[in-house]
mmCIF file of C-alpha atoms in Angstrom:
data_model
loop_
_atom_site.group_PDB
_atom_site.id
_atom_site.type_symbol
_atom_site.label_atom_id
_atom_site.label_comp_id
_atom_site.label_asym_id
_atom_site.label_seq_id
_atom_site.Cartn_x
_atom_site.Cartn_y
_atom_site.Cartn_z
ATOM 1 C CA UNK A 1 -32.739 -33.859 -38.175
ATOM 2 C CA UNK A 2 -33.659 -35.032 -34.594
ATOM 3 C CA UNK A 3 -29.292 -36.646 -34.869
ATOM 4 C CA UNK A 4 -27.832 -32.994 -35.992
ATOM 5 C CA UNK A 5 -30.184 -31.418 -33.450
ATOM 6 C CA UNK A 6 -28.355 -33.800 -30.894
ATOM 7 C CA UNK A 7 -24.907 -33.512 -32.253
ATOM 8 C CA UNK A 8 -25.202 -30.000 -31.613
ATOM 9 C CA UNK A 9 -26.899 -29.636 -28.500
ATOM 10 C CA UNK A 10 -23.635 -31.978 -27.446
ATOM 11 C CA UNK A 11 -20.866 -29.258 -29.367
ATOM 12 C CA UNK A 12 -22.736 -27.088 -27.769
ATOM 13 C CA UNK A 13 -22.465 -28.694 -24.466
ATOM 14 C CA UNK A 14 -18.427 -29.947 -24.617
ATOM 15 C CA UNK A 15 -17.931 -26.259 -26.411
ATOM 16 C CA UNK A 16 -19.799 -24.456 -22.599
ATOM 17 C CA UNK A 17 -17.711 -27.118 -20.755
ATOM 18 C CA UNK A 18 -14.105 -26.139 -22.142
ATOM 19 C CA UNK A 19 -15.352 -22.471 -21.566
ATOM 20 C CA UNK A 20 -16.048 -23.403 -18.123
ATOM 21 C CA UNK A 21 -12.515 -25.115 -17.399
ATOM 22 C CA UNK A 22 -10.889 -21.883 -18.899
ATOM 23 C CA UNK A 23 -11.605 -19.587 -16.308
ATOM 24 C CA UNK A 24 -11.579 -22.630 -13.627
ATOM 25 C CA UNK A 25 -8.282 -22.800 -14.593
ATOM 26 C CA UNK A 26 -7.639 -18.642 -14.822
ATOM 27 C CA UNK A 27 -8.742 -18.086 -11.256
ATOM 28 C CA UNK A 28 -6.379 -20.077 -10.343
ATOM 29 C CA UNK A 29 -3.894 -19.139 -12.378
ATOM 30 C CA UNK A 30 -4.942 -15.524 -11.251
ATOM 31 C CA UNK A 31 -4.987 -16.781 -7.464
ATOM 32 C CA UNK A 32 -1.416 -18.120 -7.568
ATOM 33 C CA UNK A 33 0.073 -15.594 -9.341
ATOM 34 C CA UNK A 34 -1.102 -13.115 -6.064
ATOM 35 C CA UNK A 35 0.484 -15.061 -3.667
ATOM 36 C CA UNK A 36 3.642 -15.250 -5.085
ATOM 37 C CA UNK A 37 4.669 -12.378 -2.365
ATOM 38 C CA UNK A 38 7.446 -10.212 -2.271
ATOM 39 C CA UNK A 39 7.985 -11.166 1.033
ATOM 40 C CA UNK A 40 9.526 -9.083 4.487
ATOM 41 C CA UNK A 41 12.931 -9.251 4.974
ATOM 42 C CA UNK A 42 13.841 -11.489 8.444
ATOM 43 C CA UNK A 43 16.718 -9.053 9.506
ATOM 44 C CA UNK A 44 14.421 -5.606 9.377
ATOM 45 C CA UNK A 45 11.612 -7.334 10.410
ATOM 46 C CA UNK A 46 13.748 -8.586 13.264
ATOM 47 C CA UNK A 47 14.954 -5.099 14.219
ATOM 48 C CA UNK A 48 12.008 -3.895 15.129
ATOM 49 C CA UNK A 49 10.600 -6.629 16.751
ATOM 50 C CA UNK A 50 13.662 -6.019 19.709
ATOM 51 C CA UNK A 51 12.573 -2.465 19.439
ATOM 52 C CA UNK A 52 11.480 -1.703 22.876
ATOM 53 C CA UNK A 53 9.608 1.985 21.756
ATOM 54 C CA UNK A 54 7.601 0.025 19.398
ATOM 55 C CA UNK A 55 4.807 -2.341 20.090
ATOM 56 C CA UNK A 56 3.156 -4.208 16.592
ATOM 57 C CA UNK A 57 0.002 -6.644 17.317
ATOM 58 C CA UNK A 58 -1.042 -8.462 14.634
ATOM 59 C CA UNK A 59 -5.226 -7.886 14.394
ATOM 60 C CA UNK A 60 -8.602 -8.111 11.886
ATOM 61 C CA UNK A 61 -6.400 -8.411 8.623
ATOM 62 C CA UNK A 62 -4.099 -5.317 9.908
ATOM 63 C CA UNK A 63 -1.207 -5.042 11.657
ATOM 64 C CA UNK A 64 -0.768 -2.412 14.218
ATOM 65 C CA UNK A 65 2.390 -0.348 15.313
ATOM 66 C CA UNK A 66 1.993 1.940 18.143
ATOM 67 C CA UNK A 67 4.444 4.096 20.405
ATOM 68 C CA UNK A 68 5.239 1.864 23.544
ATOM 69 C CA UNK A 69 4.598 5.649 25.188
ATOM 70 C CA UNK A 70 4.158 9.026 23.902
ATOM 71 C CA UNK A 71 1.629 8.459 21.638
ATOM 72 C CA UNK A 72 -0.094 11.112 19.620
ATOM 73 C CA UNK A 73 -3.648 11.068 18.462
ATOM 74 C CA UNK A 74 -2.495 10.748 14.916
ATOM 75 C CA UNK A 75 -2.497 7.994 12.474
ATOM 76 C CA UNK A 76 -2.196 6.425 9.420
ATOM 77 C CA UNK A 77 -3.786 3.769 7.598
ATOM 78 C CA UNK A 78 -1.477 2.079 4.969
ATOM 79 C CA UNK A 79 -1.764 0.104 1.956
ATOM 80 C CA UNK A 80 1.119 -2.073 1.279
ATOM 81 C CA UNK A 81 1.961 -2.663 -2.686
ATOM 82 C CA UNK A 82 0.315 -5.380 -4.982
ATOM 83 C CA UNK A 83 1.603 -8.647 -3.993
ATOM 84 C CA UNK A 84 4.470 -6.778 -0.914
ATOM 85 C CA UNK A 85 3.658 -8.844 2.074
ATOM 86 C CA UNK A 86 2.877 -5.737 4.625
ATOM 87 C CA UNK A 87 5.410 -6.903 7.634
ATOM 88 C CA UNK A 88 7.515 -5.413 4.709
ATOM 89 C CA UNK A 89 6.637 -1.919 5.842
ATOM 90 C CA UNK A 90 7.599 -2.423 9.560
ATOM 91 C CA UNK A 91 11.045 -1.357 8.929
ATOM 92 C CA UNK A 92 9.689 1.379 6.521
ATOM 93 C CA UNK A 93 7.474 3.029 9.941
ATOM 94 C CA UNK A 94 9.756 2.186 12.542
ATOM 95 C CA UNK A 95 11.093 5.205 13.809
ATOM 96 C CA UNK A 96 8.252 7.046 12.624
ATOM 97 C CA UNK A 97 6.241 5.194 14.969
ATOM 98 C CA UNK A 98 8.784 5.361 18.323
ATOM 99 C CA UNK A 99 8.386 9.264 16.898
ATOM 100 C CA UNK A 100 4.808 8.914 18.290
ATOM 101 C CA UNK A 101 2.918 8.296 15.366
ATOM 102 C CA UNK A 102 0.259 5.227 15.050
ATOM 103 C CA UNK A 103 0.475 2.868 11.735
ATOM 104 C CA UNK A 104 -2.071 0.195 11.303
ATOM 105 C CA UNK A 105 -0.722 -1.419 7.771
ATOM 106 C CA UNK A 106 -4.296 -3.505 5.576
ATOM 107 C CA UNK A 107 -3.230 -7.019 4.172
ATOM 108 C CA UNK A 108 -5.143 -6.657 1.041
ATOM 109 C CA UNK A 109 -7.012 -9.613 -0.163
ATOM 110 C CA UNK A 110 -4.973 -10.818 -2.545
ATOM 111 C CA UNK A 111 -2.582 -8.840 -1.388
ATOM 112 C CA UNK A 112 -3.776 -6.639 -3.786
ATOM 113 C CA UNK A 113 -4.774 -3.282 -2.302
ATOM 114 C CA UNK A 114 -7.130 -2.607 -5.767
ATOM 115 C CA UNK A 115 -9.561 -5.774 -4.290
ATOM 116 C CA UNK A 116 -9.745 -4.272 -0.575
ATOM 117 C CA UNK A 117 -13.028 -3.672 0.442
ATOM 118 C CA UNK A 118 -13.563 -3.119 4.088
ATOM 119 C CA UNK A 119 -14.713 0.622 4.457
ATOM 120 C CA UNK A 120 -11.770 2.819 6.850
ATOM 121 C CA UNK A 121 -13.666 2.529 10.003
ATOM 122 C CA UNK A 122 -12.583 -1.112 10.215
ATOM 123 C CA UNK A 123 -9.130 -0.287 10.391
ATOM 124 C CA UNK A 124 -9.220 3.501 12.488
ATOM 125 C CA UNK A 125 -11.367 1.068 14.928
ATOM 126 C CA UNK A 126 -8.133 -1.108 15.790
ATOM 127 C CA UNK A 127 -6.884 2.160 17.801
ATOM 128 C CA UNK A 128 -10.040 3.480 18.589
ATOM 129 C CA UNK A 129 -7.347 6.400 20.816
ATOM 130 C CA UNK A 130 -6.461 7.781 17.678
ATOM 131 C CA UNK A 131 -8.227 11.183 16.974
ATOM 132 C CA UNK A 132 -6.987 11.856 13.006
ATOM 133 C CA UNK A 133 -5.965 10.143 10.317
ATOM 134 C CA UNK A 134 -4.109 10.176 6.978
ATOM 135 C CA UNK A 135 -3.840 7.115 4.179
ATOM 136 C CA UNK A 136 -1.471 6.015 2.421
ATOM 137 C CA UNK A 137 0.496 3.556 -0.026
ATOM 138 C CA UNK A 138 3.031 2.210 -1.855
ATOM 139 C CA UNK A 139 2.434 1.784 -5.360
ATOM 140 C CA UNK A 140 -1.087 0.598 -6.256
ATOM 141 C CA UNK A 141 -1.764 0.938 -2.341
ATOM 142 C CA UNK A 142 -1.191 4.753 -2.350
ATOM 143 C CA UNK A 143 -4.222 3.918 -5.609
ATOM 144 C CA UNK A 144 -6.784 2.885 -2.888
ATOM 145 C CA UNK A 145 -5.574 5.509 -0.632
ATOM 146 C CA UNK A 146 -6.514 7.866 -2.833
ATOM 147 C CA UNK A 147 -9.405 5.682 -2.920
ATOM 148 C CA UNK A 148 -10.172 6.360 0.844
ATOM 149 C CA UNK A 149 -9.563 10.386 0.637
ATOM 150 C CA UNK A 150 -11.666 10.823 -2.021
ATOM 151 C CA UNK A 151 -14.446 8.583 -0.538
ATOM 152 C CA UNK A 152 -14.152 9.231 3.019
ATOM 153 C CA UNK A 153 -13.298 13.145 3.104
ATOM 154 C CA UNK A 154 -15.024 13.020 6.716
ATOM 155 C CA UNK A 155 -12.401 10.579 7.695
ATOM 156 C CA UNK A 156 -9.609 11.892 5.922
ATOM 157 C CA UNK A 157 -7.000 14.680 7.127
ATOM 158 C CA UNK A 158 -4.485 14.112 5.126
ATOM 159 C CA UNK A 159 -3.414 11.550 2.049
ATOM 160 C CA UNK A 160 0.424 10.045 1.955
ATOM 161 C CA UNK A 161 1.788 8.420 -0.934
ATOM 162 C CA UNK A 162 5.279 6.159 -1.288
ATOM 163 C CA UNK A 163 5.898 6.020 -5.132
ATOM 164 C CA UNK A 164 1.953 6.291 -6.266
ATOM 165 C CA UNK A 165 -0.693 8.731 -7.992
ATOM 166 C CA UNK A 166 -3.856 8.633 -7.588
ATOM 167 C CA UNK A 167 -6.126 7.051 -11.088
ATOM 168 C CA UNK A 168 -7.444 10.133 -11.375
ATOM 169 C CA UNK A 169 -7.634 13.934 -10.478
ATOM 170 C CA UNK A 170 -10.926 13.498 -8.141
ATOM 171 C CA UNK A 171 -8.265 15.348 -5.238
ATOM 172 C CA UNK A 172 -7.386 17.905 -7.682
ATOM 173 C CA UNK A 173 -9.585 20.657 -6.604
ATOM 174 C CA UNK A 174 -9.938 20.078 -2.885
ATOM 175 C CA UNK A 175 -8.687 21.954 -0.058
ATOM 176 C CA UNK A 176 -8.973 20.085 2.741
ATOM 177 C CA UNK A 177 -6.811 17.123 2.713
ATOM 178 C CA UNK A 178 -3.000 17.732 3.092
ATOM 179 C CA UNK A 179 -1.078 15.642 0.923
ATOM 180 C CA UNK A 180 2.882 14.489 0.643
ATOM 181 C CA UNK A 181 3.884 12.424 -1.867
ATOM 182 C CA UNK A 182 7.171 10.594 -1.837
ATOM 183 C CA UNK A 183 9.341 9.492 -4.729
ATOM 184 C CA UNK A 184 12.264 8.138 -4.942
ATOM 185 C CA UNK A 185 14.764 9.631 -8.496
ATOM 186 C CA UNK A 186 16.648 6.140 -9.362
ATOM 187 C CA UNK A 187 12.651 4.115 -9.375
ATOM 188 C CA UNK A 188 12.291 1.891 -12.244
ATOM 189 C CA UNK A 189 8.160 1.561 -12.036
ATOM 190 C CA UNK A 190 7.040 5.230 -10.428
ATOM 191 C CA UNK A 191 9.129 6.675 -12.648
ATOM 192 C CA UNK A 192 10.418 10.840 -11.723
ATOM 193 C CA UNK A 193 8.485 11.146 -15.182
ATOM 194 C CA UNK A 194 5.678 9.028 -13.904
ATOM 195 C CA UNK A 195 5.168 11.301 -10.517
ATOM 196 C CA UNK A 196 5.582 14.764 -12.193
ATOM 197 C CA UNK A 197 2.563 13.581 -15.472
ATOM 198 C CA UNK A 198 0.993 13.307 -11.818
ATOM 199 C CA UNK A 199 1.518 15.691 -10.572
ATOM 200 C CA UNK A 200 -1.870 17.857 -11.759
ATOM 201 C CA UNK A 201 -4.177 14.811 -10.416
ATOM 202 C CA UNK A 202 -3.443 16.584 -6.095
ATOM 203 C CA UNK A 203 -4.229 19.108 -4.662
ATOM 204 C CA UNK A 204 -2.794 22.853 -4.703
ATOM 205 C CA UNK A 205 -0.157 22.791 -1.437
ATOM 206 C CA UNK A 206 0.564 19.077 -2.107
ATOM 207 C CA UNK A 207 4.170 18.512 -0.673
ATOM 208 C CA UNK A 208 6.311 16.840 -3.600
ATOM 209 C CA UNK A 209 9.379 15.294 -2.395
ATOM 210 C CA UNK A 210 12.235 12.935 -3.842
ATOM 211 C CA UNK A 211 14.342 10.517 -2.202
ATOM 212 C CA UNK A 212 17.570 10.805 -4.296
ATOM 213 C CA UNK A 213 19.536 8.275 -5.367
ATOM 214 C CA UNK A 214 16.615 5.730 -3.895
ATOM 215 C CA UNK A 215 13.841 3.184 -5.922
ATOM 216 C CA UNK A 216 10.936 1.792 -5.755
ATOM 217 C CA UNK A 217 11.424 -1.402 -3.554
ATOM 218 C CA UNK A 218 13.248 1.068 -1.015
ATOM 219 C CA UNK A 219 9.353 1.802 0.361
ATOM 220 C CA UNK A 220 9.489 -1.522 2.296
ATOM 221 C CA UNK A 221 12.004 -3.929 2.453
ATOM 222 C CA UNK A 222 10.871 -6.890 0.515
ATOM 223 C CA UNK A 223 14.044 -6.961 -1.297
ATOM 224 C CA UNK A 224 14.652 -6.316 -4.490
ATOM 225 C CA UNK A 225 12.027 -5.976 -7.580
ATOM 226 C CA UNK A 226 11.820 -6.496 -11.246
ATOM 227 C CA UNK A 227 11.819 -3.495 -13.565
ATOM 228 C CA UNK A 228 13.115 -1.533 -10.783
ATOM 229 C CA UNK A 229 15.895 0.519 -11.052
ATOM 230 C CA UNK A 230 19.208 0.609 -9.080
ATOM 231 C CA UNK A 231 19.357 2.228 -6.217
ATOM 232 C CA UNK A 232 22.485 4.660 -5.258
ATOM 233 C CA UNK A 233 21.785 4.896 -0.966
ATOM 234 C CA UNK A 234 21.486 2.442 1.530
ATOM 235 C CA UNK A 235 18.166 1.372 2.838
ATOM 236 C CA UNK A 236 18.932 2.808 6.117
ATOM 237 C CA UNK A 237 19.256 5.948 4.829
ATOM 238 C CA UNK A 238 16.436 5.552 2.756
ATOM 239 C CA UNK A 239 14.600 4.127 5.711
ATOM 240 C CA UNK A 240 16.019 7.768 7.437
ATOM 241 C CA UNK A 241 14.714 9.928 4.869
ATOM 242 C CA UNK A 242 11.376 8.268 4.543
ATOM 243 C CA UNK A 243 11.047 9.025 7.975
ATOM 244 C CA UNK A 244 12.286 12.452 8.197
ATOM 245 C CA UNK A 245 9.183 13.619 5.787
ATOM 246 C CA UNK A 246 6.755 11.665 7.086
ATOM 247 C CA UNK A 247 7.387 12.977 10.663
ATOM 248 C CA UNK A 248 8.136 16.237 9.308
ATOM 249 C CA UNK A 249 4.396 15.835 7.280
ATOM 250 C CA UNK A 250 2.276 14.126 10.597
ATOM 251 C CA UNK A 251 3.623 16.061 13.658
ATOM 252 C CA UNK A 252 3.391 19.745 11.481
#
């Protein structure tokens, strides 16, 4: 009996060690996967850096884009899509910022916005001159923005969704938050059908706009994305339409 008990304990110990090793490998594999990001395209990024109308600073886990002059008192805290480098959205917001809006682009933990645990104040405090804030995001980042709009209603006046939708209907009955849902007709990920099906989860009066011929990846500047559709308009045209919708919404 003692021999059998000893063997059983060794077997349990070996099994436990094996499970522990598998868990460690799984965590390592996940971290590696999360850090295989979609990088910002160099050309659009350099164009922003050379634009004297826009000031860009990086601090405290975020990128702050502000107009060099003529700033409005409203701003946007924006969450990047899953595994997309936040720098990839600088080109998206270039003209919006030049028009007077301040945009704070969040660098989320492990490049996954749903893992973000910091309060909204950590990002709004980076631009203390701004009086009213909208939250927004692209794809998974939009889901996180919905969560902030739900959990911090006193600090969020508007919600901006780029090719995204909320995870539940918590905002459906709200009348104190304005919403812009901007999608793309050729999006292969957040498809028009998904956007339409999720519309009931947003407040009455939500502004829905679709960019004809655009795809999921054109909301940033990070190249092609697996599973996406085929664009029939240029990146410049897509950005121009995003800017028109965003400036009209935030400044309206």
